[in-house]
Short mmCIF file of C-alpha atoms and ligand atoms in Angstrom, two decimals:
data_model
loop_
_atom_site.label_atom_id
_atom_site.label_comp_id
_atom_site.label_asym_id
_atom_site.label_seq_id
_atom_site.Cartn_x
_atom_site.Cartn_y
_atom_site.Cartn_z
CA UNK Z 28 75.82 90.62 92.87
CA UNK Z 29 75.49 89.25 96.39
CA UNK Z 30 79.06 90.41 97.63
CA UNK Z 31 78.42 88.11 100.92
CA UNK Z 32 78.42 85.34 98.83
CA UNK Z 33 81.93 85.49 96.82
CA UNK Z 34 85.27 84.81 98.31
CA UNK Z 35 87.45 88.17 97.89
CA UNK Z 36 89.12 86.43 94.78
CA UNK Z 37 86.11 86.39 93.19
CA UNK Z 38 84.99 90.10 94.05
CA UNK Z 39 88.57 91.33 92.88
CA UNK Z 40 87.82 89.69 89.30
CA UNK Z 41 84.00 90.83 89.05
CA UNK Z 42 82.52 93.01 92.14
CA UNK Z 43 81.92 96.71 90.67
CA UNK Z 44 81.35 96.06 87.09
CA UNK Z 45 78.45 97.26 85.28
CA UNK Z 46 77.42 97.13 81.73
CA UNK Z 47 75.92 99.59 79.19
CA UNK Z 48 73.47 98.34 76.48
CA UNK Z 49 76.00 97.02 74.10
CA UNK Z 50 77.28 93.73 77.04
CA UNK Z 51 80.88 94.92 77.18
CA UNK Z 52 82.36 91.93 79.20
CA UNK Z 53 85.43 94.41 79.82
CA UNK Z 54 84.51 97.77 81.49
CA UNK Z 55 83.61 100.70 79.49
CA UNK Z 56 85.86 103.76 80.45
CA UNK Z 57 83.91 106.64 80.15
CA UNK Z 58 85.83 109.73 79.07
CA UNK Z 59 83.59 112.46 79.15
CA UNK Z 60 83.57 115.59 81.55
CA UNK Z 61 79.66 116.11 81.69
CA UNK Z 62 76.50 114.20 81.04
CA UNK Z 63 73.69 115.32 79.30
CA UNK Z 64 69.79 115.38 81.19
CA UNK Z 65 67.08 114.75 79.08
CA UNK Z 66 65.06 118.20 80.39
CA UNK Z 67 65.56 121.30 82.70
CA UNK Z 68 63.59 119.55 84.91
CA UNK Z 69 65.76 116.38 84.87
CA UNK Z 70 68.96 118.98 85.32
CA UNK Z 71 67.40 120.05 87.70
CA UNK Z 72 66.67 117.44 90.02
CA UNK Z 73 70.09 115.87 89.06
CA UNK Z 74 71.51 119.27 91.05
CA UNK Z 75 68.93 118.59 93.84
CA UNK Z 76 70.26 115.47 94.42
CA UNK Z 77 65.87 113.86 94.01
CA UNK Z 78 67.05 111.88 91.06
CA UNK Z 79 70.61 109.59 91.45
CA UNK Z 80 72.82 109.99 88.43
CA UNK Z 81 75.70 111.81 86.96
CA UNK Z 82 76.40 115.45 86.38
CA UNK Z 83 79.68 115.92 85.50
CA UNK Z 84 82.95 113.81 86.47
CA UNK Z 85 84.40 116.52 89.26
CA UNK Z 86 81.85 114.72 91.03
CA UNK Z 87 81.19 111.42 89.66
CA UNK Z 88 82.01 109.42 86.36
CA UNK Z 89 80.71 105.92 85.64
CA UNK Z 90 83.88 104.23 85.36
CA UNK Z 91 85.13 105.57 88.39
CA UNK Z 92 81.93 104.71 90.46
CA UNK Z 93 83.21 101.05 89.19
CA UNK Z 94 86.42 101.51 90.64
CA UNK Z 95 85.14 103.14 94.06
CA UNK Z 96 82.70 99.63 94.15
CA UNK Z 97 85.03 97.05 93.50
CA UNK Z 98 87.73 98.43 95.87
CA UNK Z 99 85.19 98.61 98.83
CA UNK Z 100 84.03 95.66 98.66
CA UNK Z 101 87.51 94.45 98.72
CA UNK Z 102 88.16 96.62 101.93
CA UNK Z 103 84.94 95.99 103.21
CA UNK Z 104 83.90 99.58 103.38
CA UNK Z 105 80.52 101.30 102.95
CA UNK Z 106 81.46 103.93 100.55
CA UNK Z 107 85.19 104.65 98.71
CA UNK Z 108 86.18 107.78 97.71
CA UNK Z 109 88.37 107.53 94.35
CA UNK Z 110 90.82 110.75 94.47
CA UNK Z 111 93.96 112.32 92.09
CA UNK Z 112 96.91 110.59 93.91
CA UNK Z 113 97.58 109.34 97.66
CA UNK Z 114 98.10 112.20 98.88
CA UNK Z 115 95.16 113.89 97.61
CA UNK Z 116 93.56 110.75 99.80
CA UNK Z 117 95.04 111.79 102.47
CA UNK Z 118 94.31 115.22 102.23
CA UNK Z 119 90.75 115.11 101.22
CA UNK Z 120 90.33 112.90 104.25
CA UNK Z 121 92.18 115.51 106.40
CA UNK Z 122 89.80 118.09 104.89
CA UNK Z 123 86.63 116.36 105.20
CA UNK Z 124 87.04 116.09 108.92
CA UNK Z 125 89.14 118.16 110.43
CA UNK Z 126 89.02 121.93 111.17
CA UNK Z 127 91.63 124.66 112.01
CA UNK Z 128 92.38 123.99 115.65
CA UNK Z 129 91.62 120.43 115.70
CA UNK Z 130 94.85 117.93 116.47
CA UNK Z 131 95.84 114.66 114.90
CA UNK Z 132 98.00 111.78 116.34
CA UNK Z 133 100.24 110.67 113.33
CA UNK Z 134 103.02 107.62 113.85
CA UNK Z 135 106.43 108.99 112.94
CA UNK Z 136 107.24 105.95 110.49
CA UNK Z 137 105.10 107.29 107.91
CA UNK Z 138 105.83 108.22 104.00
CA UNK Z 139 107.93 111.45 103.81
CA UNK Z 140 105.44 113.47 101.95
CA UNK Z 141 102.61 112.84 104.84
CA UNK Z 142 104.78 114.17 106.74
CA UNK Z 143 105.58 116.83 104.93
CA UNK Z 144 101.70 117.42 104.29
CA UNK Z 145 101.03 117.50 108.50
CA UNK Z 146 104.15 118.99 109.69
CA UNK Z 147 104.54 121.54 107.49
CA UNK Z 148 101.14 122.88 104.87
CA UNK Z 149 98.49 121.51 107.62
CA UNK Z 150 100.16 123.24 109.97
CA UNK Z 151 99.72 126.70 108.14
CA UNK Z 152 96.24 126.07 108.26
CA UNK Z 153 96.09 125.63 112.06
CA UNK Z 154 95.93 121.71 112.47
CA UNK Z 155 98.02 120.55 115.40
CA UNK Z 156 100.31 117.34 114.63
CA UNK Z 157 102.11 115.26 117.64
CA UNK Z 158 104.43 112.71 115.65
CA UNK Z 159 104.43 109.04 117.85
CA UNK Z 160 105.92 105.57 117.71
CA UNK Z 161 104.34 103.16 115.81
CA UNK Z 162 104.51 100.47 117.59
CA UNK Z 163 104.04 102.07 121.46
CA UNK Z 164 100.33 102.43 121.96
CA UNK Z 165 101.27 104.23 125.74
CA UNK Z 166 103.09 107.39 123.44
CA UNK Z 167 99.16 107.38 121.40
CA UNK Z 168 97.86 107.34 125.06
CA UNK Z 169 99.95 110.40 125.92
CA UNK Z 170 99.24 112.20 123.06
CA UNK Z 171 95.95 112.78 122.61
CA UNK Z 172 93.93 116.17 123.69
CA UNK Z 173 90.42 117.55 123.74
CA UNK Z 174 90.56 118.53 120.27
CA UNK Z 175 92.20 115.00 118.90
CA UNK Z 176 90.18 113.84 115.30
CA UNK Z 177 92.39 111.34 114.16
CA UNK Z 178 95.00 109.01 114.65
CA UNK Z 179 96.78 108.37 111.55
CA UNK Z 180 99.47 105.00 110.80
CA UNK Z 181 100.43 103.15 108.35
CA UNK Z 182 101.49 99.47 108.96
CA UNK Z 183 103.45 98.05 107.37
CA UNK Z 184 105.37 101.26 108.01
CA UNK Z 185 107.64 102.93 105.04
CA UNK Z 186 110.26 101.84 105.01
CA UNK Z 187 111.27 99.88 107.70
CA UNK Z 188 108.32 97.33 107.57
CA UNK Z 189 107.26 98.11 111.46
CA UNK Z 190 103.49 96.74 112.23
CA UNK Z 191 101.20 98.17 115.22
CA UNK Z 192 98.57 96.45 116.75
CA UNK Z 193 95.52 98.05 114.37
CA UNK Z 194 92.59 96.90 117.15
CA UNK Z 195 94.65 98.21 120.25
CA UNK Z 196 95.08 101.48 118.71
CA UNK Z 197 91.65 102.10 117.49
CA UNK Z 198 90.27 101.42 121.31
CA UNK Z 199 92.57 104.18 122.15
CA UNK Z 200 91.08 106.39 119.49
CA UNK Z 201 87.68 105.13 120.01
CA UNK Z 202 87.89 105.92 124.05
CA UNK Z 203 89.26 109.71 122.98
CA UNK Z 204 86.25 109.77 120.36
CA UNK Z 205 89.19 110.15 117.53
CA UNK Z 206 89.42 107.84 114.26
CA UNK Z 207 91.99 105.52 113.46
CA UNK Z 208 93.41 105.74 109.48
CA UNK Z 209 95.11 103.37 108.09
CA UNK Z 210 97.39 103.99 105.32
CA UNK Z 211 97.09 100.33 103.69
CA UNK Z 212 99.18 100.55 100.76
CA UNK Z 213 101.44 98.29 101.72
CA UNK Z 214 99.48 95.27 102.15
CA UNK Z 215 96.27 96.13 99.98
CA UNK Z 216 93.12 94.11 100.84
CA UNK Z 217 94.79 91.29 99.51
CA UNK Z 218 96.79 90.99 102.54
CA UNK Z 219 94.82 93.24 105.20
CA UNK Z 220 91.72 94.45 105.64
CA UNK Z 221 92.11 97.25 108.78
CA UNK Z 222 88.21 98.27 108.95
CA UNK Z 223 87.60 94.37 109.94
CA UNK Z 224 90.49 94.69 112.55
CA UNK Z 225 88.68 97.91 114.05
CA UNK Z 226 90.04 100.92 111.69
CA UNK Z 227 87.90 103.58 110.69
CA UNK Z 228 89.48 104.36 107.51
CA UNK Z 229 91.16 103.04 104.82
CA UNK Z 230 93.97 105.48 103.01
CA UNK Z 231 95.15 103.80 99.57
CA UNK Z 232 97.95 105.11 97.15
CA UNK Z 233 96.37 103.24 93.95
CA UNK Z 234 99.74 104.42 92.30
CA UNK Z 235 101.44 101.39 93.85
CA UNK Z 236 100.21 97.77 94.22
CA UNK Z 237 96.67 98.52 92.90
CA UNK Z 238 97.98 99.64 89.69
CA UNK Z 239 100.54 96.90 89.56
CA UNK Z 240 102.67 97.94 86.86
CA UNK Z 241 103.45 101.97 87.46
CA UNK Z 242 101.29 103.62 84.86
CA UNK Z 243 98.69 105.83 86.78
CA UNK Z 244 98.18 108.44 89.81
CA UNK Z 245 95.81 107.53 92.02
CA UNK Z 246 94.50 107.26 95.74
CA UNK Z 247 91.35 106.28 97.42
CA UNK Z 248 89.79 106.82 101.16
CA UNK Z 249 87.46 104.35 102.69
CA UNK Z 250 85.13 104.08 105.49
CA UNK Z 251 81.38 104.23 106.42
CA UNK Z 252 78.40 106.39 104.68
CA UNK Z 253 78.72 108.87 107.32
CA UNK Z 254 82.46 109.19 107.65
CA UNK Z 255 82.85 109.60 103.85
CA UNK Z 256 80.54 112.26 103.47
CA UNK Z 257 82.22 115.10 104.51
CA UNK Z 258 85.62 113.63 102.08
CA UNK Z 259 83.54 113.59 99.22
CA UNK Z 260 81.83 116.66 99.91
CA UNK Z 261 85.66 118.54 100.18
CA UNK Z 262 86.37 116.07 96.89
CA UNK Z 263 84.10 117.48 94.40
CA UNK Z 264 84.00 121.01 95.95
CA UNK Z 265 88.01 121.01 95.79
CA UNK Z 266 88.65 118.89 92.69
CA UNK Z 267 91.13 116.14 94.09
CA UNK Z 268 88.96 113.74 92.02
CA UNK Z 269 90.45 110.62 90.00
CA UNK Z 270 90.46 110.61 86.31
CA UNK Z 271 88.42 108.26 84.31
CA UNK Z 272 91.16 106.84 82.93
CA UNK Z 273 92.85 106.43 85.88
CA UNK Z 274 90.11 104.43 87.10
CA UNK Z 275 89.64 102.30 84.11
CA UNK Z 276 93.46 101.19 84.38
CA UNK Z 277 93.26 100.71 88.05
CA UNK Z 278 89.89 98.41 87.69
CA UNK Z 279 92.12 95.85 85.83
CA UNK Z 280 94.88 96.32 87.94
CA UNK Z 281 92.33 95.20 91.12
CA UNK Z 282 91.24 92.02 88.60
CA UNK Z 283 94.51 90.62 89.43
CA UNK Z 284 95.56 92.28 92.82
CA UNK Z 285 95.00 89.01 94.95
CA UNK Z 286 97.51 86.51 92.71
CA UNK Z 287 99.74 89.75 92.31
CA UNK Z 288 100.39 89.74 96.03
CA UNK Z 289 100.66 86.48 96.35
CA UNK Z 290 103.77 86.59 94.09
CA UNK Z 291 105.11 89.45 95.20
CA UNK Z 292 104.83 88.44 99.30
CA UNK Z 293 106.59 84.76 97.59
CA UNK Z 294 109.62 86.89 96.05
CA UNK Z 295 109.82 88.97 98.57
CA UNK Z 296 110.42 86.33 101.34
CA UNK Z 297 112.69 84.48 99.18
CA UNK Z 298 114.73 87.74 98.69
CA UNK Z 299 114.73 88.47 102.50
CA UNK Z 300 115.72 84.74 103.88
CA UNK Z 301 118.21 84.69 101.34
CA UNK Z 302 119.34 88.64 102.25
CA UNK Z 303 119.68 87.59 105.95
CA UNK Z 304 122.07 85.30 104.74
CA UNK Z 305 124.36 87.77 103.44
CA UNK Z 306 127.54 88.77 105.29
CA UNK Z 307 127.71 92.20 104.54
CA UNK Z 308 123.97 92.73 105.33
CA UNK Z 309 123.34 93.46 109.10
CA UNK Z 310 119.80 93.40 109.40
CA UNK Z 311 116.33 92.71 107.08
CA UNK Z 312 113.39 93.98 108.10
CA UNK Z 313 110.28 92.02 106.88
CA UNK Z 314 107.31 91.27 108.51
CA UNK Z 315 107.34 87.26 107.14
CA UNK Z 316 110.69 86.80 108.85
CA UNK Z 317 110.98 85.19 112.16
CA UNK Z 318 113.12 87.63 112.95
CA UNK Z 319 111.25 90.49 112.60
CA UNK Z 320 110.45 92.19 116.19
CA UNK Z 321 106.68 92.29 115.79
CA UNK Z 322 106.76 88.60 113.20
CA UNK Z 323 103.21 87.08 115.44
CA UNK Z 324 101.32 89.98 115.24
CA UNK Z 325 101.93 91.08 111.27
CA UNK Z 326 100.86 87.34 110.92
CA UNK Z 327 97.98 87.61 112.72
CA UNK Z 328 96.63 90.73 110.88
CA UNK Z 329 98.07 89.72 107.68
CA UNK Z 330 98.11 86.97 105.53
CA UNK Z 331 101.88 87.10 104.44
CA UNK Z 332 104.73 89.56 104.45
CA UNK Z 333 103.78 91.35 101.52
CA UNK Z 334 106.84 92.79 98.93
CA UNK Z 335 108.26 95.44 100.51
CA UNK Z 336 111.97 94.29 102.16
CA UNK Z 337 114.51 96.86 103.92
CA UNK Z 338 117.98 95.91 104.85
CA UNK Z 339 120.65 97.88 105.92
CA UNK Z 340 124.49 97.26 104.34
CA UNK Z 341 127.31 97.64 106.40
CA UNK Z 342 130.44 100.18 106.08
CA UNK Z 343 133.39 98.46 105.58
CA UNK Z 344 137.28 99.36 105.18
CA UNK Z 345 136.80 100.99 101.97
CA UNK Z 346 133.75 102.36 102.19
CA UNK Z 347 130.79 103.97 104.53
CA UNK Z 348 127.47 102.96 104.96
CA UNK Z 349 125.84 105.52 102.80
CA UNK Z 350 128.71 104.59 99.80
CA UNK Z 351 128.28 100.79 100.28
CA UNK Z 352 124.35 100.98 100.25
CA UNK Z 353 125.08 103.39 96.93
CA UNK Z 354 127.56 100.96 95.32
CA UNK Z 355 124.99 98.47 95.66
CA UNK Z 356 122.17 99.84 93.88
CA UNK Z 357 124.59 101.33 91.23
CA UNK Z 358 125.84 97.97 90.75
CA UNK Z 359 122.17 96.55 89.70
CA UNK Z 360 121.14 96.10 85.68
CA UNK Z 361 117.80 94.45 86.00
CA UNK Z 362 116.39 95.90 89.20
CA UNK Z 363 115.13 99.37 88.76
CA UNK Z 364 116.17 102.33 90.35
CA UNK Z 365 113.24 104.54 91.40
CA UNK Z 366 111.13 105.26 94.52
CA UNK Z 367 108.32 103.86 93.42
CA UNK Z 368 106.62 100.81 94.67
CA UNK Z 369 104.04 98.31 93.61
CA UNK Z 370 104.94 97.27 90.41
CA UNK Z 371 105.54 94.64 88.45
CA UNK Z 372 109.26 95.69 87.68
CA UNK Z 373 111.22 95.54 91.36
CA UNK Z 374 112.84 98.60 92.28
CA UNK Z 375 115.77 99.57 94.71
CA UNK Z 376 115.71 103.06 96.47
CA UNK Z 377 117.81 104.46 99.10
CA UNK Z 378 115.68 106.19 101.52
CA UNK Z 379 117.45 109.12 103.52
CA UNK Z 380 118.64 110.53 100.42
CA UNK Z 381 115.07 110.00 98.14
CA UNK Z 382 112.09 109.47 99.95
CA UNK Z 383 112.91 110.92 103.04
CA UNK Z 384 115.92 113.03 102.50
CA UNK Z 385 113.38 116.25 102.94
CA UNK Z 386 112.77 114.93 106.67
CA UNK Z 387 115.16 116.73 109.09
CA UNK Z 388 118.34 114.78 110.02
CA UNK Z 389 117.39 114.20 113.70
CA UNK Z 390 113.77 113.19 112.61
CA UNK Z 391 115.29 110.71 109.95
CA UNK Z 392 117.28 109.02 113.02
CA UNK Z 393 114.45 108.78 115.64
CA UNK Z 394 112.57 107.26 112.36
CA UNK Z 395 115.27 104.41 111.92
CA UNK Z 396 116.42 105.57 107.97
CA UNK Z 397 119.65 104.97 108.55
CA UNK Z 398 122.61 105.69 106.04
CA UNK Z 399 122.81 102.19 105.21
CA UNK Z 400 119.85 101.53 104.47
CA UNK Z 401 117.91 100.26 101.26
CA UNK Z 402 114.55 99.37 100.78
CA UNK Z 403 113.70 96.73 97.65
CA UNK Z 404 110.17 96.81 96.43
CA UNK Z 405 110.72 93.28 95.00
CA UNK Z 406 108.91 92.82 91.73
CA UNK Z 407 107.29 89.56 89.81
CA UNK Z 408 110.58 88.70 88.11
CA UNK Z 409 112.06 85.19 88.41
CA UNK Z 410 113.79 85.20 92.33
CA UNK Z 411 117.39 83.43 91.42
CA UNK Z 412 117.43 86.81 88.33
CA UNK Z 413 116.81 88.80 91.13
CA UNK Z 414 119.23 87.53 93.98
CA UNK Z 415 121.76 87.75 91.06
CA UNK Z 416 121.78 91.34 90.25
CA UNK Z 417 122.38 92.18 94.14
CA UNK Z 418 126.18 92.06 94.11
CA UNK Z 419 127.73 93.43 97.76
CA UNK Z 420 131.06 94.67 97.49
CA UNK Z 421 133.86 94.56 100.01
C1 PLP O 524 103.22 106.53 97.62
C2 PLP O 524 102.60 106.58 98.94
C3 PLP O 524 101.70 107.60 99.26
C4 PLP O 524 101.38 108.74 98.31
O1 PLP O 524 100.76 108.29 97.14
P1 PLP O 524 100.83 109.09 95.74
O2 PLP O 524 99.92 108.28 94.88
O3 PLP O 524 102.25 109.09 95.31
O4 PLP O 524 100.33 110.46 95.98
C5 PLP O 524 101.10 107.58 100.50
N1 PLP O 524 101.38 106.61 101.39
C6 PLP O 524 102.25 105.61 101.12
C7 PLP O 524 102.52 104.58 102.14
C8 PLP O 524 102.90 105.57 99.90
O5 PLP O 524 103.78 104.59 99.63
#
């Protein structure tokens, strides 16, 4: 298949697939741990890497080669790396190129685990972290030393839907002979594609929107031949690799990523004009909103808001912030509540005391999750159902 030739659409619904002899139209998942050669000799040119093929699925497995194709050429990318979770994607790529000693330039708006993951285990292991802001390119500037590998973001940022400029940060890296990641689990390929905006690599949680409907761990890191390399190499030595299954259930997740996001980024702006609206609401942050500080350039390097809305509820005479935002989400019956993102089902989640309630107080406040604050991963349910089961008190 002549991926040039297909609009992304098109590549989401049939780039990757392969057939066996029997002309499955769906594809096969292949849940086996090793293959079989048809000699010692074959085995052993397998292991020498002169003949292509599979040995056994720590390192490869058909189905998930499938998976690894379609998502890069969704992303773009030379090679994909299909791994256990997103944060074994993040690891691995850690892993692959980094050493003990070496430093990484991470934005401070990222998921509370990655930060968790470089502040804390990395750190044992003698990688030096310097935490920035997102959205100040100077602080990147600043931060960087002889040993700097990586700069590492993720925009849209959890969970207060900040954007950076992806191309004015990767000059910066570029200059300091680093390489910019980009977390893009947020938008998905759908929405943005950071390696054609100048990234070097491509982070994915497939837990979230690549999935779709929150069955499956899963993560992914893309980028070229050579970068990859070295990941997969720490991959199948280390065993962060994806499941078969996994990667069956996320290759028909991918078939309908680009009308997923669609819907979602239409819910989701629905659910944030309609938010902003709301007297006891005193901010949204969403990128599709006029409103939102850095609204021209998340439209220029995206092609809608995506599904992800924060807001944060004010205190009032009865209550503060933190009770008000909890009274709230209590209140719901249809809307979910879990941390999880990305699926079908919208959730509600209160970040300083979930997903980022194991980040220090003062590094929660210089990250913006403030008491009242509540993030809505809005789902693929009918809008008015959903504006209904928000009910503010006081
Ligand atoms: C969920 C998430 C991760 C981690 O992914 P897992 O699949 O849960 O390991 C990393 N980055 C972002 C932005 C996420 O939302």
């Amino acid at each position: 298949m002549n991926k040039q030739q297909y609009h992304p659409n098109t590549l989401s619904v049939r780039a990757g697939s392969e057939m066996t002899e029997f002309g499955e139209n769906s594809e096969a998942l292949f849940l086996n741990s090793s293959f079989r050669f048809n000699s010692a000799a074959q085995a052993a040119a397998r292991f020498g890497g002169t003949e292509p093929g599979n040995i056994y699925s720590r390192f490869t497995n058909p189905t998930v080669t499938m998976f690894q194709n379609k998502l890069a050429a969704l992303e773009g990318a030379e090679q994909c790396v299909a791994t256990s979770s997103g944060m074994s994607a993040i690891l691995a790529c850690v892993m692959g190129l980094c050493s003990a000693g070496d430093h990484i330039v991470a934005s401070r708006s990222i998921f509370g685990t990655s930060v968790q993951l470089f502040g804390n285990i990395l750190k044992r292991w003698g990688l030096e972290v310097t935490f920035v802001s997102l959205t100040n390119p100077d602080e990147w500037q600043a931060a960087i030393t002889s040993k700097t590998k990586l700069f590492f973001v993720e925009t849209p940022s959890n969970p207060l839907t900040e954007v950076c400029d992806i191309k004015v940060l990767a000059d910066i890296a570029h200059q300091a002979g680093a390489h910019l990641v980009v977390d893009n689990c947020f938008c998905t390929p759908a929405i943005q594609r950071p390696l054609a905006l100048g990234a070097d690599i491509v982070i994915h949680s497939a837990t979230k929107y690549i999935d779709g409907q929150g069955r499956c761990l899963g993560g992914a890191v893309l980028g070229s031949k050579a970068l990859m390399e070295p990941v997969y190499g720490f991959l199948r030595t280390a065993g962060v690799t994806m499941s078969a299954f996994n990667a069956w259930v996320f290759l028909k997740g991918l078939e309908t990523l680009y009308i997923r996001m669609e819907a979602h980024a239409k819910n989701a702006l629905a659910l944030a004009t309609w938010l902003e609206a709301q007297p006891q609401v005193a901010r949204v942050y969403y990128p599709g909103l006029k409103s939102h500080p850095q609204h021209a350039l998340a439209m220029r390097q995206q092609s809608s808001g995506g599904g992800i809305v924060t807001f944060e509820i004010k205190s009032n005479a009865n209550q503060t912030a933190q009770q008000a935002a909890w009274a709230l989400i209590d209140a719901t019956q249809l809307i979910s509540i879990t941390a999880n993102l990305g699926d079908a089902k919208s959730t509600i989640t209160h970040p300083a005391t979930t997903t980022h309630s194991r980040v220090t107080p003062e590094a929660r406040i210089a990250a913006g999750i403030t008491d009242g604050l509540v993030r809505i991963a809005v789902g693929l349910e009918y809008i008015e159902d959903l504006k209904a089961d928000l009910v503010f008190a006081g």
